[in-house]
Amino acid sequence: MSPSPSDADGEAVARVRTKGEPRFPDGPAADPAGSHFERRIRSFQPRRSRVTTGQADALQRLWSQWGLDIDGQRVLDLTELFGDDRPVVLEIGFGMGEATALMAAADPDTNVLAVDVHTPGQGNLLALAERSGLKNVRVANGDAIILLREMLVPDSLDGLRVYFPDPWPKKRHHKRRLIQPEFLTLAAARLRPGAIVHCATDWEPYAEQMLEVLTAHPDFENTRADGGFAPRPDFRPLTRFEGQGLDKGHVVNDLLFRRVPHDDQHE
């Protein structure tokens, strides 16, 4: 990459990108799947915020090694992606990545494929992974639905984490919520029997919907004998976002459901 121009005092001057020029030439693509797939109702809304110098540096240096774009044009070999055959957990929506990095550090025998569309968070998680010497984290950029449907094979995942997804609180937007029957059917096809789906939210109406659709889905069973919510497990760190919600009086609910055996395995 060519050096940044400098002013008379030797200070670096930000170069203005030309139209169509990628923001990070060696980093995540702006729209990795392009127009290859139908424009369905999205469960996420990209957030635009400033990328710090450290995050930009991590994206430029580490993306080719630990990042991948969800283009839907290939099937991933997870053993090749991580360099080993350890169990893989998919995390959808990791924010700034603090909890993801802590969980990956606490469980080095589990690989984490972390998906988000938030560029500062992608850079932050890469920087945290490098700083902590984590080898079991890969960062995916794009739509998790395309990843599940087009790029992962059946029974390839040992777990799914969805922490504090967008609650889409307005009733007319409820169709955008991620945890829906159709999504669970797709996820079930990629989860091994016994895999755990772990959701958490501080929006109580969404928690109730999650509990309802997970309980009704034939491919999952509640790990709670009482059929209700689970207490926050010790392995899920208390995030900064969660702490802010608790300070405001929000109630956080965790759900832990297990992928049941396939029909041909019940016998």
mmCIF file of C-alpha atoms in Angstrom:
data_model
loop_
_atom_site.group_PDB
_atom_site.id
_atom_site.type_symbol
_atom_site.label_atom_id
_atom_site.label_comp_id
_atom_site.label_asym_id
_atom_site.label_seq_id
_atom_site.Cartn_x
_atom_site.Cartn_y
_atom_site.Cartn_z
ATOM 1 C CA MET A 1 0.000 0.000 0.000
ATOM 2 C CA SER A 2 1.402 3.374 -0.946
ATOM 3 C CA PRO A 3 2.342 5.726 1.904
ATOM 4 C CA SER A 4 -0.067 8.485 2.910
ATOM 5 C CA PRO A 5 0.831 11.972 1.662
ATOM 6 C CA SER A 6 2.163 14.433 4.238
ATOM 7 C CA ASP A 7 1.721 18.154 4.734
ATOM 8 C CA ALA A 8 4.499 20.688 5.257
ATOM 9 C CA ASP A 9 4.847 19.778 8.929
ATOM 10 C CA GLY A 10 5.268 16.102 8.196
ATOM 11 C CA GLU A 11 1.851 15.144 9.562
ATOM 12 C CA ALA A 12 0.006 12.366 7.739
ATOM 13 C CA VAL A 13 -2.881 13.588 5.623
ATOM 14 C CA ALA A 14 -5.861 11.327 4.993
ATOM 15 C CA ARG A 15 -6.140 10.493 1.314
ATOM 16 C CA VAL A 16 -9.571 10.908 -0.250
ATOM 17 C CA ARG A 17 -10.807 7.678 -1.846
ATOM 18 C CA THR A 18 -12.039 7.799 -5.405
ATOM 19 C CA LYS A 19 -15.567 6.682 -6.221
ATOM 20 C CA GLY A 20 -15.831 2.885 -6.130
ATOM 21 C CA GLU A 21 -12.489 2.435 -4.411
ATOM 22 C CA PRO A 22 -12.711 -0.074 -1.527
ATOM 23 C CA ARG A 23 -12.429 1.356 1.955
ATOM 24 C CA PHE A 24 -9.903 -1.301 2.970
ATOM 25 C CA PRO A 25 -8.219 -2.798 -0.115
ATOM 26 C CA ASP A 26 -6.930 -5.777 1.851
ATOM 27 C CA GLY A 27 -9.900 -6.011 4.204
ATOM 28 C CA PRO A 28 -13.615 -6.932 4.164
ATOM 29 C CA ALA A 29 -15.651 -6.221 1.055
ATOM 30 C CA ALA A 30 -18.457 -3.671 1.188
ATOM 31 C CA ASP A 31 -21.037 -6.108 -0.253
ATOM 32 C CA PRO A 32 -19.440 -9.545 -0.535
ATOM 33 C CA ALA A 33 -22.479 -11.401 -1.938
ATOM 34 C CA GLY A 34 -23.253 -8.623 -4.416
ATOM 35 C CA SER A 35 -26.346 -9.286 -6.517
ATOM 36 C CA HIS A 36 -25.908 -13.067 -6.638
ATOM 37 C CA PHE A 37 -28.813 -13.699 -4.238
ATOM 38 C CA GLU A 38 -32.349 -12.459 -3.806
ATOM 39 C CA ARG A 39 -32.882 -9.282 -1.830
ATOM 40 C CA ARG A 40 -34.858 -10.786 1.054
ATOM 41 C CA ILE A 41 -35.934 -8.994 4.210
ATOM 42 C CA ARG A 42 -32.763 -8.485 6.240
ATOM 43 C CA SER A 43 -32.573 -9.198 9.957
ATOM 44 C CA PHE A 44 -29.664 -6.798 10.380
ATOM 45 C CA GLN A 45 -29.026 -3.154 9.687
ATOM 46 C CA PRO A 46 -25.427 -2.127 8.945
ATOM 47 C CA ARG A 47 -24.181 0.570 11.311
ATOM 48 C CA ARG A 48 -21.864 3.291 10.075
ATOM 49 C CA SER A 49 -19.353 4.495 12.632
ATOM 50 C CA ARG A 50 -15.764 5.607 12.604
ATOM 51 C CA VAL A 51 -13.023 3.018 12.295
ATOM 52 C CA THR A 52 -10.115 3.784 14.611
ATOM 53 C CA THR A 53 -6.512 3.666 13.483
ATOM 54 C CA GLY A 54 -5.935 0.436 15.399
ATOM 55 C CA GLN A 55 -9.001 -1.224 13.920
ATOM 56 C CA ALA A 56 -8.045 -0.165 10.406
ATOM 57 C CA ASP A 57 -4.526 -1.511 10.930
ATOM 58 C CA ALA A 58 -5.901 -4.863 12.108
ATOM 59 C CA LEU A 59 -8.228 -5.102 9.119
ATOM 60 C CA GLN A 60 -5.421 -4.381 6.672
ATOM 61 C CA ARG A 61 -2.896 -6.748 8.251
ATOM 62 C CA LEU A 62 -5.011 -9.638 9.518
ATOM 63 C CA TRP A 63 -8.011 -9.943 7.236
ATOM 64 C CA SER A 64 -6.295 -12.138 4.667
ATOM 65 C CA GLN A 65 -5.241 -14.510 7.451
ATOM 66 C CA TRP A 66 -8.239 -14.565 9.807
ATOM 67 C CA GLY A 67 -11.096 -12.982 7.866
ATOM 68 C CA LEU A 68 -13.442 -14.123 5.133
ATOM 69 C CA ASP A 69 -16.160 -12.528 3.021
ATOM 70 C CA ILE A 70 -19.525 -14.262 2.829
ATOM 71 C CA ASP A 71 -19.892 -14.305 -0.941
ATOM 72 C CA GLY A 72 -21.991 -17.475 -1.204
ATOM 73 C CA GLN A 73 -19.821 -18.696 -4.070
ATOM 74 C CA ARG A 74 -17.983 -21.521 -2.302
ATOM 75 C CA VAL A 75 -18.427 -24.164 0.358
ATOM 76 C CA LEU A 76 -16.153 -23.685 3.333
ATOM 77 C CA ASP A 77 -13.818 -26.398 4.545
ATOM 78 C CA LEU A 78 -13.807 -25.546 8.248
ATOM 79 C CA THR A 79 -10.834 -27.800 8.947
ATOM 80 C CA GLU A 80 -8.824 -25.885 6.361
ATOM 81 C CA LEU A 81 -10.166 -22.532 7.579
ATOM 82 C CA PHE A 82 -9.030 -23.094 11.179
ATOM 83 C CA GLY A 83 -6.113 -25.421 10.504
ATOM 84 C CA ASP A 84 -7.497 -28.168 12.765
ATOM 85 C CA ASP A 85 -10.583 -30.324 13.229
ATOM 86 C CA ARG A 86 -11.779 -28.934 16.553
ATOM 87 C CA PRO A 87 -15.500 -28.264 17.079
ATOM 88 C CA VAL A 88 -16.790 -25.061 15.496
ATOM 89 C CA VAL A 89 -19.352 -22.695 17.035
ATOM 90 C CA LEU A 90 -21.008 -20.045 14.879
ATOM 91 C CA GLU A 91 -21.604 -16.668 16.536
ATOM 92 C CA ILE A 92 -23.950 -14.289 14.741
ATOM 93 C CA GLY A 93 -23.589 -10.618 15.637
ATOM 94 C CA PHE A 94 -20.591 -10.089 17.918
ATOM 95 C CA GLY A 95 -20.655 -6.310 18.267
ATOM 96 C CA MET A 96 -17.180 -5.097 19.221
ATOM 97 C CA GLY A 97 -15.995 -8.636 19.904
ATOM 98 C CA GLU A 98 -15.026 -8.357 23.579
ATOM 99 C CA ALA A 99 -17.217 -11.266 24.721
ATOM 100 C CA THR A 100 -16.215 -13.334 21.694
ATOM 101 C CA ALA A 101 -12.517 -12.917 22.475
ATOM 102 C CA LEU A 102 -13.005 -13.747 26.156
ATOM 103 C CA MET A 103 -14.972 -16.911 25.377
ATOM 104 C CA ALA A 104 -12.457 -18.014 22.756
ATOM 105 C CA ALA A 105 -9.595 -17.502 25.225
ATOM 106 C CA ALA A 106 -11.424 -19.469 27.934
ATOM 107 C CA ASP A 107 -12.128 -22.392 25.579
ATOM 108 C CA PRO A 108 -9.169 -22.808 23.198
ATOM 109 C CA ASP A 109 -10.381 -26.265 22.135
ATOM 110 C CA THR A 110 -13.419 -24.742 20.419
ATOM 111 C CA ASN A 111 -13.158 -22.755 17.199
ATOM 112 C CA VAL A 112 -15.349 -19.668 16.827
ATOM 113 C CA LEU A 113 -16.629 -18.475 13.463
ATOM 114 C CA ALA A 114 -17.862 -14.970 14.295
ATOM 115 C CA VAL A 115 -20.134 -13.138 11.817
ATOM 116 C CA ASP A 116 -20.986 -9.442 11.712
ATOM 117 C CA VAL A 117 -21.329 -6.565 9.249
ATOM 118 C CA HIS A 118 -19.980 -3.856 11.579
ATOM 119 C CA THR A 119 -16.552 -2.874 10.258
ATOM 120 C CA PRO A 120 -15.205 -1.309 13.488
ATOM 121 C CA GLY A 121 -16.221 -4.446 15.384
ATOM 122 C CA GLN A 122 -14.529 -6.682 12.831
ATOM 123 C CA GLY A 123 -11.303 -4.723 13.208
ATOM 124 C CA ASN A 124 -11.608 -4.691 16.980
ATOM 125 C CA LEU A 125 -12.092 -8.455 17.229
ATOM 126 C CA LEU A 126 -9.108 -9.083 14.951
ATOM 127 C CA ALA A 127 -6.986 -6.799 17.128
ATOM 128 C CA LEU A 128 -8.179 -8.531 20.316
ATOM 129 C CA ALA A 129 -7.447 -11.948 18.834
ATOM 130 C CA GLU A 130 -3.926 -10.923 17.893
ATOM 131 C CA ARG A 131 -3.279 -9.268 21.248
ATOM 132 C CA SER A 132 -4.464 -12.366 23.141
ATOM 133 C CA GLY A 133 -2.710 -14.834 20.857
ATOM 134 C CA LEU A 134 -5.982 -16.503 19.862
ATOM 135 C CA LYS A 135 -5.744 -19.035 17.066
ATOM 136 C CA ASN A 136 -9.347 -20.237 17.282
ATOM 137 C CA VAL A 137 -11.199 -17.154 15.971
ATOM 138 C CA ARG A 138 -12.172 -16.367 12.395
ATOM 139 C CA VAL A 139 -14.144 -13.267 11.435
ATOM 140 C CA ALA A 140 -16.758 -13.465 8.685
ATOM 141 C CA ASN A 141 -18.182 -10.411 6.930
ATOM 142 C CA GLY A 142 -21.691 -10.458 5.506
ATOM 143 C CA ASP A 143 -25.068 -12.128 5.768
ATOM 144 C CA ALA A 144 -25.195 -15.117 8.136
ATOM 145 C CA ILE A 145 -28.163 -16.553 6.223
ATOM 146 C CA ILE A 146 -26.081 -16.842 3.049
ATOM 147 C CA LEU A 147 -23.252 -18.362 5.087
ATOM 148 C CA LEU A 148 -25.540 -21.033 6.546
ATOM 149 C CA ARG A 149 -27.422 -21.758 3.352
ATOM 150 C CA GLU A 150 -24.687 -21.624 0.741
ATOM 151 C CA MET A 151 -21.308 -22.067 2.432
ATOM 152 C CA LEU A 152 -21.689 -24.623 5.236
ATOM 153 C CA VAL A 153 -22.406 -28.320 4.886
ATOM 154 C CA PRO A 154 -24.875 -30.312 7.005
ATOM 155 C CA ASP A 155 -23.788 -31.221 10.552
ATOM 156 C CA SER A 156 -20.736 -28.950 10.357
ATOM 157 C CA LEU A 157 -21.424 -26.854 13.461
ATOM 158 C CA ASP A 158 -21.231 -27.788 17.129
ATOM 159 C CA GLY A 159 -23.040 -24.733 18.412
ATOM 160 C CA LEU A 160 -24.767 -21.464 17.569
ATOM 161 C CA ARG A 161 -24.630 -18.224 19.572
ATOM 162 C CA VAL A 162 -26.915 -15.259 19.025
ATOM 163 C CA TYR A 163 -26.328 -12.646 21.700
ATOM 164 C CA PHE A 164 -28.383 -9.450 21.826
ATOM 165 C CA PRO A 165 -29.623 -9.397 18.224
ATOM 166 C CA ASP A 166 -31.503 -6.361 16.980
ATOM 167 C CA PRO A 167 -34.935 -6.643 18.676
ATOM 168 C CA TRP A 168 -36.760 -4.687 15.957
ATOM 169 C CA PRO A 169 -39.228 -3.464 18.594
ATOM 170 C CA LYS A 170 -41.867 -1.982 16.277
ATOM 171 C CA LYS A 171 -44.556 -4.515 15.419
ATOM 172 C CA ARG A 172 -44.304 -3.880 11.677
ATOM 173 C CA HIS A 173 -40.611 -4.821 11.897
ATOM 174 C CA HIS A 174 -41.037 -8.099 13.806
ATOM 175 C CA LYS A 175 -40.648 -9.964 10.515
ATOM 176 C CA ARG A 176 -37.025 -8.791 10.512
ATOM 177 C CA ARG A 177 -36.155 -10.566 13.749
ATOM 178 C CA LEU A 178 -33.564 -13.278 13.229
ATOM 179 C CA ILE A 179 -35.007 -15.971 15.478
ATOM 180 C CA GLN A 180 -37.891 -17.217 13.342
ATOM 181 C CA PRO A 181 -39.031 -20.766 12.441
ATOM 182 C CA GLU A 182 -37.456 -20.572 8.964
ATOM 183 C CA PHE A 183 -34.089 -19.525 10.378
ATOM 184 C CA LEU A 184 -34.160 -22.312 12.956
ATOM 185 C CA THR A 185 -34.877 -24.894 10.253
ATOM 186 C CA LEU A 186 -31.874 -23.673 8.274
ATOM 187 C CA ALA A 187 -29.649 -23.623 11.362
ATOM 188 C CA ALA A 188 -30.782 -27.104 12.383
ATOM 189 C CA ALA A 189 -29.594 -28.469 9.040
ATOM 190 C CA ARG A 190 -26.057 -27.261 9.808
ATOM 191 C CA LEU A 191 -25.934 -28.250 13.498
ATOM 192 C CA ARG A 192 -24.823 -31.644 14.711
ATOM 193 C CA PRO A 193 -27.185 -33.520 17.038
ATOM 194 C CA GLY A 194 -26.511 -32.361 20.586
ATOM 195 C CA ALA A 195 -25.288 -28.931 19.468
ATOM 196 C CA ILE A 196 -26.416 -26.064 21.677
ATOM 197 C CA VAL A 197 -28.219 -22.970 20.449
ATOM 198 C CA HIS A 198 -27.594 -20.174 22.949
ATOM 199 C CA CYS A 199 -29.540 -16.928 22.627
ATOM 200 C CA ALA A 200 -29.591 -13.915 24.923
ATOM 201 C CA THR A 201 -31.562 -10.673 24.790
ATOM 202 C CA ASP A 202 -32.478 -7.797 27.063
ATOM 203 C CA TRP A 203 -35.721 -7.124 25.185
ATOM 204 C CA GLU A 204 -38.356 -9.147 27.043
ATOM 205 C CA PRO A 205 -40.968 -9.346 24.238
ATOM 206 C CA TYR A 206 -38.278 -10.735 21.912
ATOM 207 C CA ALA A 207 -37.191 -13.193 24.605
ATOM 208 C CA GLU A 208 -40.750 -14.472 24.819
ATOM 209 C CA GLN A 209 -40.889 -14.872 21.035
ATOM 210 C CA MET A 210 -37.553 -16.722 21.036
ATOM 211 C CA LEU A 211 -38.807 -19.090 23.713
ATOM 212 C CA GLU A 212 -42.037 -19.675 21.820
ATOM 213 C CA VAL A 213 -40.500 -20.458 18.426
ATOM 214 C CA LEU A 214 -37.650 -22.564 19.830
ATOM 215 C CA THR A 215 -40.041 -24.583 21.990
ATOM 216 C CA ALA A 216 -42.362 -25.202 19.046
ATOM 217 C CA HIS A 217 -39.594 -26.234 16.647
ATOM 218 C CA PRO A 218 -39.278 -30.031 16.272
ATOM 219 C CA ASP A 219 -35.494 -29.948 15.845
ATOM 220 C CA PHE A 220 -34.769 -28.405 19.253
ATOM 221 C CA GLU A 221 -35.433 -29.130 22.903
ATOM 222 C CA ASN A 222 -35.027 -26.873 25.917
ATOM 223 C CA THR A 223 -32.153 -27.792 28.222
ATOM 224 C CA ARG A 224 -34.263 -26.467 31.093
ATOM 225 C CA ALA A 225 -36.536 -29.085 32.623
ATOM 226 C CA ASP A 226 -39.066 -26.379 33.449
ATOM 227 C CA GLY A 227 -39.188 -25.287 29.809
ATOM 228 C CA GLY A 228 -38.254 -21.709 30.616
ATOM 229 C CA PHE A 229 -35.334 -19.324 30.444
ATOM 230 C CA ALA A 230 -31.876 -20.249 31.720
ATOM 231 C CA PRO A 231 -29.722 -18.233 34.104
ATOM 232 C CA ARG A 232 -26.717 -16.617 32.455
ATOM 233 C CA PRO A 233 -24.092 -19.377 32.286
ATOM 234 C CA ASP A 234 -20.658 -18.602 33.685
ATOM 235 C CA PHE A 235 -19.052 -19.037 30.269
ATOM 236 C CA ARG A 236 -20.970 -16.108 28.763
ATOM 237 C CA PRO A 237 -19.207 -12.923 29.900
ATOM 238 C CA LEU A 238 -21.158 -9.891 31.023
ATOM 239 C CA THR A 239 -20.686 -7.451 28.157
ATOM 240 C CA ARG A 240 -20.496 -3.674 28.351
ATOM 241 C CA PHE A 241 -23.720 -3.404 26.374
ATOM 242 C CA GLU A 242 -25.433 -5.845 28.720
ATOM 243 C CA GLY A 243 -24.209 -3.952 31.765
ATOM 244 C CA GLN A 244 -25.667 -0.730 30.387
ATOM 245 C CA GLY A 245 -28.991 -2.463 29.897
ATOM 246 C CA LEU A 246 -28.979 -3.850 33.417
ATOM 247 C CA ASP A 247 -28.224 -0.373 34.767
ATOM 248 C CA LYS A 248 -31.379 0.816 33.002
ATOM 249 C CA GLY A 249 -33.439 -1.918 34.616
ATOM 250 C CA HIS A 250 -33.571 -4.238 31.611
ATOM 251 C CA VAL A 251 -34.075 -7.947 32.250
ATOM 252 C CA VAL A 252 -31.655 -10.213 30.390
ATOM 253 C CA ASN A 253 -32.904 -13.656 29.396
ATOM 254 C CA ASP A 254 -30.768 -16.561 28.193
ATOM 255 C CA LEU A 255 -32.111 -19.500 26.225
ATOM 256 C CA LEU A 256 -30.231 -22.782 25.865
ATOM 257 C CA PHE A 257 -31.726 -25.292 23.434
ATOM 258 C CA ARG A 258 -30.250 -28.564 22.161
ATOM 259 C CA ARG A 259 -30.360 -29.891 18.605
ATOM 260 C CA VAL A 260 -32.234 -33.182 18.850
ATOM 261 C CA PRO A 261 -31.083 -36.277 16.914
ATOM 262 C CA HIS A 262 -32.179 -36.586 13.315
ATOM 263 C CA ASP A 263 -35.193 -38.778 12.614
ATOM 264 C CA ASP A 264 -33.032 -41.662 11.418
ATOM 265 C CA GLN A 265 -31.026 -41.510 14.663
ATOM 266 C CA HIS A 266 -33.944 -41.767 17.087
ATOM 267 C CA GLU A 267 -34.061 -45.528 16.664
#
